[in-house]
Coordinates of C-alpha atoms in Angstrom, one line a residue:
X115 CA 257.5 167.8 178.2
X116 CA 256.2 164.4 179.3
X117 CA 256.5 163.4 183.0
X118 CA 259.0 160.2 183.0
X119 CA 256.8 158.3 185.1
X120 CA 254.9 158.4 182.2
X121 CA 257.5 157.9 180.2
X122 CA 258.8 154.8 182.1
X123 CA 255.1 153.4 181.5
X124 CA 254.7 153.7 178.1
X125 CA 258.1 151.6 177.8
X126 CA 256.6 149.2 180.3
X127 CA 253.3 148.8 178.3
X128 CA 255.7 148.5 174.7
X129 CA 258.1 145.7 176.2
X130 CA 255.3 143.7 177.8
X131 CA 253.1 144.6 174.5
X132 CA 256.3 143.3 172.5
X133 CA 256.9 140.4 174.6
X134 CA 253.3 139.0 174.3
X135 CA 252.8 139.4 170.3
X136 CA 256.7 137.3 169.7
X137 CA 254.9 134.6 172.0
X138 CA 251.8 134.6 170.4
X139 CA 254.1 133.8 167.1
X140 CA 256.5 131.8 168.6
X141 CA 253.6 129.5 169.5
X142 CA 251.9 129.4 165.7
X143 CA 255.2 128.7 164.6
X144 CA 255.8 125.7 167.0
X145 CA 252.0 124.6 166.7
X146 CA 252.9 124.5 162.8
X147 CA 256.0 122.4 163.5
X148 CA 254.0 120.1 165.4
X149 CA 251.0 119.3 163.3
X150 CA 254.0 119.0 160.1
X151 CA 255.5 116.5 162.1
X152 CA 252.6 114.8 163.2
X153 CA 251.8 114.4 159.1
X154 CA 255.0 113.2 158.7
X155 CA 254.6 110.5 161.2
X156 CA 251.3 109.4 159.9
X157 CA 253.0 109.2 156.3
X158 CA 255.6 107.6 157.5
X159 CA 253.0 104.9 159.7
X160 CA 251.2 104.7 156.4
X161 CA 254.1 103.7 154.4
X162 CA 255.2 100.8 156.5
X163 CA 251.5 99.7 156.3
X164 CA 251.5 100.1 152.5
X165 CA 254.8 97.8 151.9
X166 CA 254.6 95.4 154.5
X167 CA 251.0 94.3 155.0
X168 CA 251.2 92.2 152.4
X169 CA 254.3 90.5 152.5
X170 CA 253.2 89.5 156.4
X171 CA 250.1 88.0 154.5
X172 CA 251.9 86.1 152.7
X173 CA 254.3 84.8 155.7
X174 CA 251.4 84.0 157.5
X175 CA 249.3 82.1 154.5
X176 CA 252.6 80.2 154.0
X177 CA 253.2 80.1 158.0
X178 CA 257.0 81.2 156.6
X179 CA 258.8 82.0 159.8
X180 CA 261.9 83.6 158.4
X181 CA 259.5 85.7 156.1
X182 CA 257.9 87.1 159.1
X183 CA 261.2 87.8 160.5
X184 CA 262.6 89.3 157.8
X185 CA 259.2 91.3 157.8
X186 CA 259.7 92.6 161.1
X187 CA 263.3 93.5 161.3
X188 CA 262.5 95.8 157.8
X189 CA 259.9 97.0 159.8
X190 CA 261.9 97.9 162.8
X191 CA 263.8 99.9 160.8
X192 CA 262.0 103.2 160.9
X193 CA 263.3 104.4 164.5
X194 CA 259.6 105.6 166.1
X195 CA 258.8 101.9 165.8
X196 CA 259.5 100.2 168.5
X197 CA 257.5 96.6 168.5
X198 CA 256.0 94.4 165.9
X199 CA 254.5 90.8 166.0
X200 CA 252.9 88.7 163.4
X201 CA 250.7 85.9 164.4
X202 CA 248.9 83.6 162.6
X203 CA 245.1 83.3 162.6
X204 CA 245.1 80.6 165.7
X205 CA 246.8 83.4 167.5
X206 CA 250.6 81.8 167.1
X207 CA 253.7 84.5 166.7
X208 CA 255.3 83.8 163.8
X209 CA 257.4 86.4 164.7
X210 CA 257.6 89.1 167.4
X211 CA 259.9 91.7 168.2
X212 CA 260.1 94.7 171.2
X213 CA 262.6 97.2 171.4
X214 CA 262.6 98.7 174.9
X215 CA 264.2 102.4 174.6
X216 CA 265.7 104.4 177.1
X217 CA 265.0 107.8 176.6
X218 CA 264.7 110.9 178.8
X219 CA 261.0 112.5 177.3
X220 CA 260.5 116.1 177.7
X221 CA 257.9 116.5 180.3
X222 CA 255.8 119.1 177.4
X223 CA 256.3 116.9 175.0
X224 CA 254.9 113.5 176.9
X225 CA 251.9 115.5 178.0
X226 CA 251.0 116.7 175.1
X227 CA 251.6 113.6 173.3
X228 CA 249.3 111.2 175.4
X229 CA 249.2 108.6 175.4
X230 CA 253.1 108.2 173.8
X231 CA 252.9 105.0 172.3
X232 CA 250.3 103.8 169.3
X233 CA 249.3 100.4 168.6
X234 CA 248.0 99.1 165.7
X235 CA 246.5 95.4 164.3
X236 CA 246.3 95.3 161.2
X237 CA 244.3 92.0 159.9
X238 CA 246.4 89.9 157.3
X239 CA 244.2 89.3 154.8
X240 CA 244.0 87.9 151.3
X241 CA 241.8 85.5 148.8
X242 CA 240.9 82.0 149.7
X243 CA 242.6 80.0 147.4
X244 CA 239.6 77.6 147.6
X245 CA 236.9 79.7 147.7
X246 CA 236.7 82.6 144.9
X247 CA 235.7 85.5 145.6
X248 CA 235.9 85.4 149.3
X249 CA 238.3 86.6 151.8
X250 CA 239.9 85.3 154.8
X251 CA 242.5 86.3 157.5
X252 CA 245.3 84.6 157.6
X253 CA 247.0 86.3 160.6
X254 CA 247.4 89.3 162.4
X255 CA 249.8 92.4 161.8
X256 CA 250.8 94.5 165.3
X257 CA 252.6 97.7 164.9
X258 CA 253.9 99.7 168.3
X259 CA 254.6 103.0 167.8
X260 CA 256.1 106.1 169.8
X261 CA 255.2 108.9 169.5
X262 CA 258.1 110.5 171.8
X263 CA 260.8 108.7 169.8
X264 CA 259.0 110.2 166.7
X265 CA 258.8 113.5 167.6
X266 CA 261.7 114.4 170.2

């Protein structure tokens, strides 16, 4: 017969055994989630990129005001965005934009998503119309996004 202290430890040693393999998987599984949504994100980034860039070149080689702010409300759309601006190539908004968004960010979640918010410039470019062949920017595309809205 086996003593019960020893009895008692071997249960000790299982559960703590137990308890340490379901975090170990409970973490892959939420790692996994992350970098998936992470993807997603970037798709999604990417996508507003792909359809908007160059209707904002257009606004801007046309300096079409209501264009650019028919540009940025579509881009607004997508819910982790949460600024846009279009300027011109003198360095005038054609059109601007900031949503300011109250929201209570998991502390794990903001650390681990420094910094929250992304910002990116993309050029507005397209062909001279009076020199073939070569390319000039017209204006400036600025995209804020966050991360926390994204991903909470």
């Amino acid at each position: 017969m086996i003593p019960s202290s020893l009895v008692t430890r071997i249960v000790i040693v299982a559960l703590l055994l137990l308890a340490a393999i379901t975090s170990i998987l409970s973490y892959v599984v939420v790692r996994e989630d992350f970098a998936e949504e992470q993807a997603n994100l970037d798709a999604g980034i990417e996508l507003i990129v792909e359809r908007f860039v160059p209707i904002a070149t257009r606004a801007t080689y046309q300096l079409d005001v209501q264009l650019a702010e028919q540009v940025i409300e579509s881009i607004l759309s997508a819910e982790y965005v949460i600024g846009a601006k279009i300027t011109d190539d003198l360095g005038q908004e054609l059109a601007t934009h900031i949503r300011y968004l109250e929201i209570d960010p998991n502390p794990v979640l903001a650390a681990i998503l420094e910094p929250h918010e992304q910002t990116l410039r993309l050029p507005l470019v397209r062909e001279d119309p009076f020199e073939t062949g070569r390319f000039k920017q017209y204006g400036t595309l600025e995209i804020v996004v966050s991360r926390l809205v994204a991903l909470s």
